[in-house]
Amino acid sequence: MTTNTAIRDVIVVGGGPTGLTAAAYLARAGLDVDVLERSGQLGGRAATRRDAGFDLNLGIHGLYTGGPASQVLHELDVRYGAGTPCSVWARDGDALRALPTTPLGLATCRWLPLRDKIELARVLAGVPRIDASELGRTSAADWIATSNRRAGVRRLLTSIARPLVYTSELERVSADLLVERLQQSYRGTVHYVDGGWQTVVDGLRRVAETAGARILLRRPAAALLAGGAGIAGVRLRDGTVLPSRFVVLAVPPAAALRLLPEPARAALTGALEASPPARVACLDVELAELPRPDHAVVQDLDRPLFLSTQSLYSRVAPPGAAIVYTFKQLGVGAPGDATADRQELEALIDAAQPGWRTVAVRRQYLPAIEAAGALPSPLRGGLAGRPDAIAAGIDGVVLAGDWVGPQGFLLDAGLASAKQAALSLLARRPAQARLARRSRTAPARRRRQGTPA
């Protein structure tokens, strides 16, 4: 075992958007920050494969605006180009029907009975006025069942809810999450990012490195090392020990549990009870051309299936070519049947883009990718029941990720918890006078590096 004697202020474990965001805030405050990423590429689930003009994400990704992620990206001046999807269709058996997404669309919709349209309009009009925090102990399935009296409306709300919360088992996820996601759709739009999500990752990296953070690739962490009452550093898989005053664990729950020593591991295990990860099956295809541009976004009314042609709204494919993403929301704790799930996703593409197989360039199938680290559970009070940033149980160690803190879902939760983790460390840092002086000199250092203060 070797030890690097240079003590860093902070080690951030995890080089995804969450870890890079925490590193950016901490480095901007003048702390010495190392980011450890186990692979050779930053991004984690947000990484993008770029090849022959195609920018292919790891499964379907959409950036929901108007929430914590938008605020953090604005604060850090991370910019990107994007487009917003429109023209959503519903697959009803063998038929594709235009899905009403506006009041005018609902009024002119011909396939919904009049009473269903009236009831759906009433439910949706009331969503912005709901206090979502009061629904933490209610399941999404129960909220849908009690919010209206029409079977057709419940069917439509269920089909909308599944892709919003990334699971087919709505009884296992809290209603506060669903209502917040619906409310967010009123406040903002969904962005499909030009160049894929690697664009956001690269932007966060630039901010962190410009502020002085060091990015260390292929440096997998093996364990956290306690020292006295707090943290002493991180031991890498090759045996190297990196001393550190603080550690940010910006990794999925399973990885955090592996790194933490007892009894901190047991305490976090208890906090994650009844909050399993959300897993989805994704089939993503690159096409030389798009057979049916009019059927760009399709969701199934009865099965947990969703399709989006993101290349119609963002620059991710060569001119004339296309990328079609599909995903199936799996059950909680259920691995699914990889072969059957792929066949269902292929059938969805058949319905939306007939003839796609003859123009397919490349296919990417991810049978059970983790889409969210932990689903907020009604058994733990929903979003408010997720572990907070300081729940690691070791002084000087904080958590960040899409499974941490009471704010948001997916990227919203990841970036909100990253900011909170950074602020909590800045409030507790030792040697206040020394670090305050360093923080005051940080703008001058940034100017020398050519970055606005």
CSV table of C-alpha atoms in Angstrom, one decimal:
chain,number,residue,atom,x,y,z
A,1,MET,CA,0.0,0.0,0.0
A,2,THR,CA,1.3,3.5,-0.9
A,3,THR,CA,0.2,6.8,0.5
A,4,ASN,CA,0.1,10.1,-1.3
A,5,THR,CA,1.2,12.5,1.5
A,6,ALA,CA,-0.3,15.6,-0.1
A,7,ILE,CA,-3.5,16.1,1.8
A,8,ARG,CA,-6.4,17.4,-0.4
A,9,ASP,CA,-9.2,19.5,1.0
A,10,VAL,CA,-11.9,17.4,-0.8
A,11,ILE,CA,-12.0,14.2,-2.7
A,12,VAL,CA,-15.1,13.7,-4.8
A,13,VAL,CA,-15.8,10.1,-5.7
A,14,GLY,CA,-17.7,9.9,-9.0
A,15,GLY,CA,-17.2,11.8,-12.2
A,16,GLY,CA,-20.8,12.1,-13.3
A,17,PRO,CA,-22.8,15.4,-13.4
A,18,THR,CA,-23.4,15.2,-9.7
A,19,GLY,CA,-19.7,14.8,-8.8
A,20,LEU,CA,-18.6,17.4,-11.3
A,21,THR,CA,-21.2,19.9,-9.9
A,22,ALA,CA,-20.0,19.4,-6.3
A,23,ALA,CA,-16.4,19.8,-7.5
A,24,ALA,CA,-17.2,23.0,-9.3
A,25,TYR,CA,-18.8,24.6,-6.3
A,26,LEU,CA,-16.1,23.5,-3.9
A,27,ALA,CA,-13.2,24.5,-6.2
A,28,ARG,CA,-14.8,27.9,-6.9
A,29,ALA,CA,-14.8,28.5,-3.1
A,30,GLY,CA,-11.0,28.0,-3.1
A,31,LEU,CA,-10.7,24.4,-1.9
A,32,ASP,CA,-8.2,21.9,-3.4
A,33,VAL,CA,-10.5,19.2,-5.0
A,34,ASP,CA,-9.8,15.9,-6.7
A,35,VAL,CA,-12.4,14.1,-8.7
A,36,LEU,CA,-12.0,10.3,-8.8
A,37,GLU,CA,-13.7,8.5,-11.8
A,38,ARG,CA,-13.3,4.8,-12.0
A,39,SER,CA,-13.7,4.6,-15.9
A,40,GLY,CA,-11.8,6.4,-18.6
A,41,GLN,CA,-14.7,8.7,-19.5
A,42,LEU,CA,-16.6,11.2,-17.3
A,43,GLY,CA,-20.4,11.2,-17.2
A,44,GLY,CA,-21.5,7.9,-15.8
A,45,ARG,CA,-25.1,7.3,-17.1
A,46,ALA,CA,-24.8,10.7,-18.8
A,47,ALA,CA,-21.9,9.7,-21.0
A,48,THR,CA,-22.5,9.9,-24.8
A,49,ARG,CA,-20.9,7.7,-27.5
A,50,ARG,CA,-19.9,9.8,-30.5
A,51,ASP,CA,-19.2,7.9,-33.7
A,52,ALA,CA,-19.7,8.7,-37.4
A,53,GLY,CA,-21.8,11.8,-36.7
A,54,PHE,CA,-24.1,10.1,-34.2
A,55,ASP,CA,-24.2,11.2,-30.6
A,56,LEU,CA,-25.8,8.3,-28.7
A,57,ASN,CA,-26.7,8.5,-25.0
A,58,LEU,CA,-26.9,5.5,-22.7
A,59,GLY,CA,-30.7,5.2,-23.1
A,60,ILE,CA,-33.3,8.0,-23.4
A,61,HIS,CA,-32.5,11.3,-21.6
A,62,GLY,CA,-34.5,14.5,-21.3
A,63,LEU,CA,-33.5,17.5,-19.3
A,64,TYR,CA,-36.6,18.8,-17.5
A,65,THR,CA,-36.2,22.6,-17.2
A,66,GLY,CA,-37.6,24.9,-14.5
A,67,GLY,CA,-36.2,23.0,-11.6
A,68,PRO,CA,-33.0,22.7,-9.5
A,69,ALA,CA,-30.9,21.4,-12.5
A,70,SER,CA,-31.7,24.5,-14.5
A,71,GLN,CA,-30.8,26.8,-11.6
A,72,VAL,CA,-27.5,25.0,-11.0
A,73,LEU,CA,-26.5,25.0,-14.6
A,74,HIS,CA,-27.3,28.7,-14.8
A,75,GLU,CA,-25.3,29.5,-11.7
A,76,LEU,CA,-22.3,27.6,-13.1
A,77,ASP,CA,-22.8,29.2,-16.5
A,78,VAL,CA,-23.0,25.8,-18.3
A,79,ARG,CA,-24.7,26.4,-21.6
A,80,TYR,CA,-26.0,24.0,-24.2
A,81,GLY,CA,-28.2,24.0,-27.3
A,82,ALA,CA,-31.4,22.0,-27.2
A,83,GLY,CA,-34.8,21.4,-28.8
A,84,THR,CA,-38.2,20.6,-27.2
A,85,PRO,CA,-40.3,17.6,-28.3
A,86,CYS,CA,-43.9,18.0,-29.6
A,87,SER,CA,-46.5,16.0,-31.5
A,88,VAL,CA,-46.9,13.2,-29.0
A,89,TRP,CA,-48.8,10.1,-30.0
A,90,ALA,CA,-50.5,7.3,-28.0
A,91,ARG,CA,-50.5,3.7,-29.1
A,92,ASP,CA,-53.9,2.3,-28.4
A,93,GLY,CA,-53.7,-1.4,-29.3
A,94,ASP,CA,-52.7,-1.4,-33.0
A,95,ALA,CA,-53.7,2.3,-33.5
A,96,LEU,CA,-51.7,5.4,-33.1
A,97,ARG,CA,-53.7,8.4,-31.8
A,98,ALA,CA,-52.7,12.0,-31.3
A,99,LEU,CA,-52.3,12.6,-27.6
A,100,PRO,CA,-53.7,15.9,-26.4
A,101,THR,CA,-51.0,17.8,-24.6
A,102,THR,CA,-52.6,21.3,-24.7
A,103,PRO,CA,-56.1,22.6,-23.8
A,104,LEU,CA,-56.9,23.1,-27.5
A,105,GLY,CA,-55.6,19.6,-28.3
A,106,LEU,CA,-57.8,18.1,-25.6
A,107,ALA,CA,-60.9,20.1,-26.8
A,108,THR,CA,-60.4,18.8,-30.4
A,109,CYS,CA,-59.4,15.3,-29.5
A,110,ARG,CA,-61.9,12.9,-31.2
A,111,TRP,CA,-61.0,9.6,-29.6
A,112,LEU,CA,-61.6,10.5,-26.0
A,113,PRO,CA,-65.3,10.6,-24.9
A,114,LEU,CA,-66.6,14.0,-23.9
A,115,ARG,CA,-66.9,13.1,-20.2
A,116,ASP,CA,-63.4,11.8,-20.1
A,117,LYS,CA,-62.1,15.1,-21.6
A,118,ILE,CA,-64.0,17.1,-19.1
A,119,GLU,CA,-62.7,15.0,-16.2
A,120,LEU,CA,-59.1,15.0,-17.5
A,121,ALA,CA,-59.2,18.8,-17.9
A,122,ARG,CA,-60.5,19.2,-14.3
A,123,VAL,CA,-57.7,17.0,-12.9
A,124,LEU,CA,-54.9,18.6,-14.9
A,125,ALA,CA,-56.2,22.1,-14.1
A,126,GLY,CA,-55.9,21.3,-10.4
A,127,VAL,CA,-52.4,20.0,-10.4
A,128,PRO,CA,-50.6,23.4,-10.1
A,129,ARG,CA,-52.5,24.1,-6.9
A,130,ILE,CA,-51.7,20.8,-5.1
A,131,ASP,CA,-49.2,20.8,-2.2
A,132,ALA,CA,-47.1,17.9,-3.4
A,133,SER,CA,-45.4,17.6,0.0
A,134,GLU,CA,-48.6,16.4,1.6
A,135,LEU,CA,-48.6,13.3,-0.7
A,136,GLY,CA,-45.4,11.7,0.5
A,137,ARG,CA,-47.3,8.9,2.2
A,138,THR,CA,-49.6,8.3,-0.8
A,139,SER,CA,-48.7,6.1,-3.7
A,140,ALA,CA,-48.9,7.4,-7.2
A,141,ALA,CA,-51.4,4.6,-8.0
A,142,ASP,CA,-53.6,5.7,-5.2
A,143,TRP,CA,-53.5,9.3,-6.2
A,144,ILE,CA,-54.5,8.5,-9.7
A,145,ALA,CA,-57.3,6.3,-8.5
A,146,THR,CA,-58.7,8.9,-6.1
A,147,SER,CA,-58.2,12.0,-8.3
A,148,ASN,CA,-60.9,11.2,-10.7
A,149,ARG,CA,-64.0,8.9,-11.3
A,150,ARG,CA,-63.4,7.9,-14.9
A,151,ALA,CA,-61.7,4.6,-16.0
A,152,GLY,CA,-60.5,6.1,-19.2
A,153,VAL,CA,-58.9,9.0,-17.4
A,154,ARG,CA,-57.2,6.7,-15.0
A,155,ARG,CA,-55.8,4.7,-17.9
A,156,LEU,CA,-54.5,7.9,-19.6
A,157,LEU,CA,-52.9,9.2,-16.4
A,158,THR,CA,-51.3,5.9,-15.7
A,159,SER,CA,-49.7,5.9,-19.1
A,160,ILE,CA,-48.4,9.4,-18.6
A,161,ALA,CA,-47.1,8.6,-15.1
A,162,ARG,CA,-45.0,5.6,-15.9
A,163,PRO,CA,-42.3,7.3,-18.0
A,164,LEU,CA,-42.4,10.3,-15.7
A,165,VAL,CA,-41.4,8.2,-12.6
A,166,TYR,CA,-39.5,5.5,-14.4
A,167,THR,CA,-41.3,2.5,-13.1
A,168,SER,CA,-44.3,0.3,-14.0
A,169,GLU,CA,-45.3,-0.3,-10.4
A,170,LEU,CA,-47.0,3.0,-9.5
A,171,GLU,CA,-48.0,1.6,-6.1
A,172,ARG,CA,-44.4,1.5,-5.1
A,173,VAL,CA,-43.5,5.2,-5.7
A,174,SER,CA,-44.9,8.2,-3.8
A,175,ALA,CA,-47.4,10.5,-5.3
A,176,ASP,CA,-45.4,13.7,-4.4
A,177,LEU,CA,-42.9,12.7,-7.1
A,178,LEU,CA,-45.6,12.3,-9.8
A,179,VAL,CA,-47.3,15.5,-8.9
A,180,GLU,CA,-44.0,17.5,-8.8
A,181,ARG,CA,-43.1,16.1,-12.2
A,182,LEU,CA,-46.5,17.2,-13.6
A,183,GLN,CA,-46.1,20.6,-12.0
A,184,GLN,CA,-42.7,20.9,-13.5
A,185,SER,CA,-44.1,20.3,-17.0
A,186,TYR,CA,-46.3,23.4,-16.4
A,187,ARG,CA,-43.3,25.5,-15.4
A,188,GLY,CA,-40.8,24.5,-18.1
A,189,THR,CA,-40.2,22.2,-21.0
A,190,VAL,CA,-38.2,19.1,-21.8
A,191,HIS,CA,-34.9,19.7,-23.5
A,192,TYR,CA,-33.2,17.2,-25.8
A,193,VAL,CA,-29.5,18.4,-25.7
A,194,ASP,CA,-27.5,19.0,-28.8
A,195,GLY,CA,-24.5,16.7,-28.9
A,196,GLY,CA,-26.1,14.4,-26.3
A,197,TRP,CA,-25.7,14.7,-22.5
A,198,GLN,CA,-21.9,14.7,-22.9
A,199,THR,CA,-22.4,18.3,-23.7
A,200,VAL,CA,-23.6,19.0,-20.2
A,201,VAL,CA,-20.9,16.8,-18.7
A,202,ASP,CA,-18.1,18.6,-20.7
A,203,GLY,CA,-19.5,21.9,-19.6
A,204,LEU,CA,-19.4,21.0,-15.9
A,205,ARG,CA,-15.9,19.6,-16.3
A,206,ARG,CA,-14.7,22.9,-17.8
A,207,VAL,CA,-16.1,24.8,-14.9
A,208,ALA,CA,-14.6,22.5,-12.3
A,209,GLU,CA,-11.2,22.4,-14.0
A,210,THR,CA,-11.1,26.1,-14.6
A,211,ALA,CA,-11.7,26.7,-10.9
A,212,GLY,CA,-8.8,24.4,-10.1
A,213,ALA,CA,-10.3,20.9,-9.6
A,214,ARG,CA,-8.2,17.9,-10.7
A,215,ILE,CA,-9.9,15.2,-12.7
A,216,LEU,CA,-8.4,11.7,-12.2
A,217,LEU,CA,-9.6,9.1,-14.6
A,218,ARG,CA,-9.3,5.3,-14.1
A,219,ARG,CA,-8.9,5.8,-10.4
A,220,PRO,CA,-11.5,3.5,-8.8
A,221,ALA,CA,-12.1,4.0,-5.1
A,222,ALA,CA,-12.1,0.8,-2.9
A,223,ALA,CA,-12.9,2.2,0.6
A,224,LEU,CA,-13.1,5.2,2.8
A,225,LEU,CA,-10.6,5.4,5.6
A,226,ALA,CA,-11.7,6.7,8.9
A,227,GLY,CA,-9.3,8.7,11.1
A,228,GLY,CA,-10.2,9.4,14.7
A,229,ALA,CA,-13.8,10.7,14.7
A,230,GLY,CA,-13.8,11.6,11.0
A,231,ILE,CA,-12.5,10.8,7.6
A,232,ALA,CA,-8.8,10.3,6.8
A,233,GLY,CA,-9.0,9.7,3.0
A,234,VAL,CA,-9.8,7.2,0.3
A,235,ARG,CA,-8.1,4.0,-0.6
A,236,LEU,CA,-8.0,3.2,-4.2
A,237,ARG,CA,-8.4,-0.3,-5.7
A,238,ASP,CA,-4.6,-0.5,-6.4
A,239,GLY,CA,-3.9,0.1,-2.8
A,240,THR,CA,-2.9,3.8,-3.0
A,241,VAL,CA,-4.2,5.9,-0.1
A,242,LEU,CA,-5.2,9.5,-0.9
A,243,PRO,CA,-5.5,11.6,2.3
A,244,SER,CA,-8.3,14.1,2.4
A,245,ARG,CA,-10.1,16.3,4.9
A,246,PHE,CA,-13.5,15.8,3.3
A,247,VAL,CA,-15.1,13.3,0.9
A,248,VAL,CA,-18.1,13.7,-1.3
A,249,LEU,CA,-19.7,10.3,-2.4
A,250,ALA,CA,-21.3,11.2,-5.7
A,251,VAL,CA,-22.1,7.5,-6.6
A,252,PRO,CA,-25.2,5.3,-6.8
A,253,PRO,CA,-26.4,3.8,-3.5
A,254,ALA,CA,-24.8,0.4,-4.0
A,255,ALA,CA,-21.4,1.9,-4.6
A,256,ALA,CA,-21.8,4.2,-1.5
A,257,LEU,CA,-22.6,1.2,0.6
A,258,ARG,CA,-19.5,-0.7,-0.6
A,259,LEU,CA,-17.2,2.3,0.2
A,260,LEU,CA,-18.5,3.1,3.6
A,261,PRO,CA,-17.2,1.3,6.7
A,262,GLU,CA,-19.4,-0.1,9.4
A,263,PRO,CA,-21.6,1.2,11.2
A,264,ALA,CA,-22.1,3.9,8.6
A,265,ARG,CA,-23.0,1.3,6.1
A,266,ALA,CA,-25.7,-0.2,8.3
A,267,ALA,CA,-27.2,3.2,9.0
A,268,LEU,CA,-27.4,4.1,5.3
A,269,THR,CA,-28.9,0.7,4.5
A,270,GLY,CA,-31.7,1.4,6.9
A,271,ALA,CA,-32.3,4.8,5.3
A,272,LEU,CA,-32.6,3.2,1.8
A,273,GLU,CA,-35.1,0.5,2.9
A,274,ALA,CA,-38.2,0.4,0.7
A,275,SER,CA,-36.4,2.7,-1.8
A,276,PRO,CA,-35.0,0.4,-4.6
A,277,PRO,CA,-33.5,1.8,-7.8
A,278,ALA,CA,-35.6,2.3,-10.9
A,279,ARG,CA,-34.4,0.1,-13.8
A,280,VAL,CA,-35.5,0.3,-17.4
A,281,ALA,CA,-34.9,-1.7,-20.6
A,282,CYS,CA,-33.7,0.6,-23.4
A,283,LEU,CA,-33.4,-0.1,-27.1
A,284,ASP,CA,-31.8,2.8,-29.0
A,285,VAL,CA,-31.3,2.7,-32.8
A,286,GLU,CA,-29.4,4.8,-35.3
A,287,LEU,CA,-31.1,5.1,-38.6
A,288,ALA,CA,-29.8,6.2,-42.0
A,289,GLU,CA,-33.2,7.9,-42.5
A,290,LEU,CA,-36.4,8.2,-40.6
A,291,PRO,CA,-39.4,6.5,-42.2
A,292,ARG,CA,-42.2,8.5,-40.4
A,293,PRO,CA,-41.1,11.9,-39.0
A,294,ASP,CA,-44.7,12.6,-38.0
A,295,HIS,CA,-44.6,9.8,-35.3
A,296,ALA,CA,-41.7,11.3,-33.3
A,297,VAL,CA,-42.9,10.6,-29.8
A,298,VAL,CA,-45.1,7.7,-28.9
A,299,GLN,CA,-46.2,6.3,-25.5
A,300,ASP,CA,-48.3,3.1,-25.0
A,301,LEU,CA,-51.6,3.5,-23.3
A,302,ASP,CA,-51.6,0.0,-21.7
A,303,ARG,CA,-48.0,-1.1,-21.4
A,304,PRO,CA,-45.0,0.7,-19.9
A,305,LEU,CA,-43.4,1.6,-23.2
A,306,PHE,CA,-42.2,5.0,-24.6
A,307,LEU,CA,-40.4,6.1,-27.8
A,308,SER,CA,-38.8,9.4,-28.7
A,309,THR,CA,-37.0,10.4,-31.9
A,310,GLN,CA,-34.7,12.9,-30.3
A,311,SER,CA,-32.8,13.7,-33.5
A,312,LEU,CA,-35.8,15.6,-34.8
A,313,TYR,CA,-35.4,18.1,-32.0
A,314,SER,CA,-31.7,18.2,-31.3
A,315,ARG,CA,-28.4,17.9,-33.2
A,316,VAL,CA,-27.4,14.3,-32.5
A,317,ALA,CA,-27.3,12.7,-35.9
A,318,PRO,CA,-25.9,13.4,-39.4
A,319,PRO,CA,-28.2,15.3,-41.8
A,320,GLY,CA,-31.1,13.1,-42.9
A,321,ALA,CA,-30.3,10.4,-40.3
A,322,ALA,CA,-32.0,9.8,-37.0
A,323,ILE,CA,-31.7,8.4,-33.5
A,324,VAL,CA,-34.8,6.7,-32.0
A,325,TYR,CA,-34.8,5.9,-28.3
A,326,THR,CA,-37.2,3.5,-26.7
A,327,PHE,CA,-37.5,2.3,-23.1
A,328,LYS,CA,-39.7,0.0,-21.0
A,329,GLN,CA,-40.2,0.9,-17.4
A,330,LEU,CA,-39.5,-2.3,-15.4
A,331,GLY,CA,-41.0,-3.4,-12.2
A,332,VAL,CA,-39.3,-2.6,-8.9
A,333,GLY,CA,-36.8,-5.2,-8.1
A,334,ALA,CA,-37.8,-7.2,-11.2
A,335,PRO,CA,-35.0,-7.9,-13.7
A,336,GLY,CA,-37.5,-8.4,-16.5
A,337,ASP,CA,-37.1,-10.8,-19.5
A,338,ALA,CA,-34.4,-9.3,-21.7
A,339,THR,CA,-35.5,-11.1,-24.9
A,340,ALA,CA,-39.2,-10.4,-24.4
A,341,ASP,CA,-38.6,-6.8,-23.4
A,342,ARG,CA,-36.5,-6.2,-26.5
A,343,GLN,CA,-39.2,-7.7,-28.7
A,344,GLU,CA,-41.8,-5.3,-27.1
A,345,LEU,CA,-39.5,-2.3,-27.8
A,346,GLU,CA,-38.9,-3.5,-31.4
A,347,ALA,CA,-42.7,-3.8,-31.9
A,348,LEU,CA,-43.1,-0.2,-30.6
A,349,ILE,CA,-40.6,1.0,-33.2
A,350,ASP,CA,-42.4,-1.1,-35.8
A,351,ALA,CA,-45.7,0.8,-35.0
A,352,ALA,CA,-44.1,4.2,-35.0
A,353,GLN,CA,-41.4,3.8,-37.7
A,354,PRO,CA,-42.4,1.0,-40.1
A,355,GLY,CA,-39.5,-0.2,-42.2
A,356,TRP,CA,-36.9,1.0,-39.8
A,357,ARG,CA,-35.0,-2.3,-39.8
A,358,THR,CA,-33.9,-1.9,-43.4
A,359,VAL,CA,-32.3,1.5,-42.6
A,360,ALA,CA,-30.8,0.6,-39.2
A,361,VAL,CA,-27.2,1.6,-38.9
A,362,ARG,CA,-26.5,0.5,-35.3
A,363,ARG,CA,-28.6,-0.8,-32.3
A,364,GLN,CA,-27.8,-0.4,-28.6
A,365,TYR,CA,-29.8,-2.6,-26.2
A,366,LEU,CA,-29.5,-2.1,-22.4
A,367,PRO,CA,-31.7,-4.7,-20.8
A,368,ALA,CA,-31.8,-3.4,-17.2
A,369,ILE,CA,-29.9,0.0,-16.9
A,370,GLU,CA,-30.3,1.8,-13.6
A,371,ALA,CA,-32.3,5.0,-14.4
A,372,ALA,CA,-32.6,6.4,-10.9
A,373,GLY,CA,-30.7,5.5,-7.8
A,374,ALA,CA,-33.7,5.1,-5.5
A,375,LEU,CA,-37.4,5.7,-6.0
A,376,PRO,CA,-39.1,7.8,-3.3
A,377,SER,CA,-41.4,5.4,-1.4
A,378,PRO,CA,-44.7,6.1,0.3
A,379,LEU,CA,-43.4,3.9,3.1
A,380,ARG,CA,-40.7,6.4,3.9
A,381,GLY,CA,-42.6,9.6,3.3
A,382,GLY,CA,-41.7,10.1,-0.4
A,383,LEU,CA,-39.1,12.7,-1.4
A,384,ALA,CA,-38.7,13.9,2.2
A,385,GLY,CA,-37.7,10.4,3.2
A,386,ARG,CA,-34.6,10.2,1.0
A,387,PRO,CA,-31.2,10.3,2.8
A,388,ASP,CA,-29.9,13.8,3.2
A,389,ALA,CA,-26.4,15.0,2.3
A,390,ILE,CA,-24.9,14.4,5.7
A,391,ALA,CA,-26.5,10.9,6.2
A,392,ALA,CA,-23.2,9.1,5.5
A,393,GLY,CA,-22.6,8.8,9.3
A,394,ILE,CA,-18.9,9.9,9.2
A,395,ASP,CA,-17.8,13.4,10.0
A,396,GLY,CA,-16.5,15.0,6.9
A,397,VAL,CA,-18.3,12.7,4.4
A,398,VAL,CA,-21.3,13.8,2.5
A,399,LEU,CA,-23.6,12.2,0.0
A,400,ALA,CA,-24.8,13.5,-3.4
A,401,GLY,CA,-26.8,11.8,-6.1
A,402,ASP,CA,-30.3,11.4,-7.6
A,403,TRP,CA,-31.2,9.4,-4.5
A,404,VAL,CA,-30.2,12.1,-2.0
A,405,GLY,CA,-32.2,15.0,-0.5
A,406,PRO,CA,-35.8,16.1,-0.8
A,407,GLN,CA,-35.5,18.0,-4.1
A,408,GLY,CA,-36.5,16.8,-7.5
A,409,PHE,CA,-35.8,13.6,-9.5
A,410,LEU,CA,-33.0,12.4,-11.8
A,411,LEU,CA,-30.7,15.3,-12.8
A,412,ASP,CA,-32.7,17.7,-10.6
A,413,ALA,CA,-32.0,15.6,-7.6
A,414,GLY,CA,-28.4,15.0,-8.5
A,415,LEU,CA,-27.4,18.6,-9.0
A,416,ALA,CA,-29.5,19.9,-6.1
A,417,SER,CA,-27.9,17.4,-3.7
A,418,ALA,CA,-24.4,18.2,-5.1
A,419,LYS,CA,-24.9,21.9,-4.3
A,420,GLN,CA,-26.2,21.1,-0.9
A,421,ALA,CA,-23.3,18.7,-0.2
A,422,ALA,CA,-20.8,21.4,-1.2
A,423,LEU,CA,-22.5,24.0,0.9
A,424,SER,CA,-22.5,21.7,3.9
A,425,LEU,CA,-18.8,21.1,3.6
A,426,LEU,CA,-18.1,24.8,3.2
A,427,ALA,CA,-20.0,25.5,6.3
A,428,ARG,CA,-18.0,23.0,8.3
A,429,ARG,CA,-14.5,23.3,6.9
A,430,PRO,CA,-11.6,23.6,9.3
A,431,ALA,CA,-9.0,26.4,9.4
A,432,GLN,CA,-11.6,29.0,8.6
A,433,ALA,CA,-9.2,31.9,8.4
A,434,ARG,CA,-6.8,30.1,6.0
A,435,LEU,CA,-9.6,28.9,3.7
A,436,ALA,CA,-11.3,32.3,3.8
A,437,ARG,CA,-8.0,33.9,2.5
A,438,ARG,CA,-7.8,31.2,-0.2
A,439,SER,CA,-11.4,31.8,-1.2
A,440,ARG,CA,-10.7,35.6,-1.5
A,441,THR,CA,-7.7,34.9,-3.8
A,442,ALA,CA,-9.7,32.4,-6.0
A,443,PRO,CA,-11.1,35.2,-8.3
A,444,ALA,CA,-7.6,36.4,-9.1
A,445,ARG,CA,-6.4,32.9,-9.9
A,446,ARG,CA,-9.3,32.4,-12.2
A,447,ARG,CA,-8.6,35.7,-14.0
A,448,ARG,CA,-5.0,34.5,-14.6
A,449,GLN,CA,-6.5,31.3,-16.1
A,450,GLY,CA,-8.6,33.4,-18.5
A,451,THR,CA,-11.9,32.7,-16.9
A,452,PRO,CA,-14.3,35.5,-15.7
A,453,ALA,CA,-14.4,35.8,-11.9
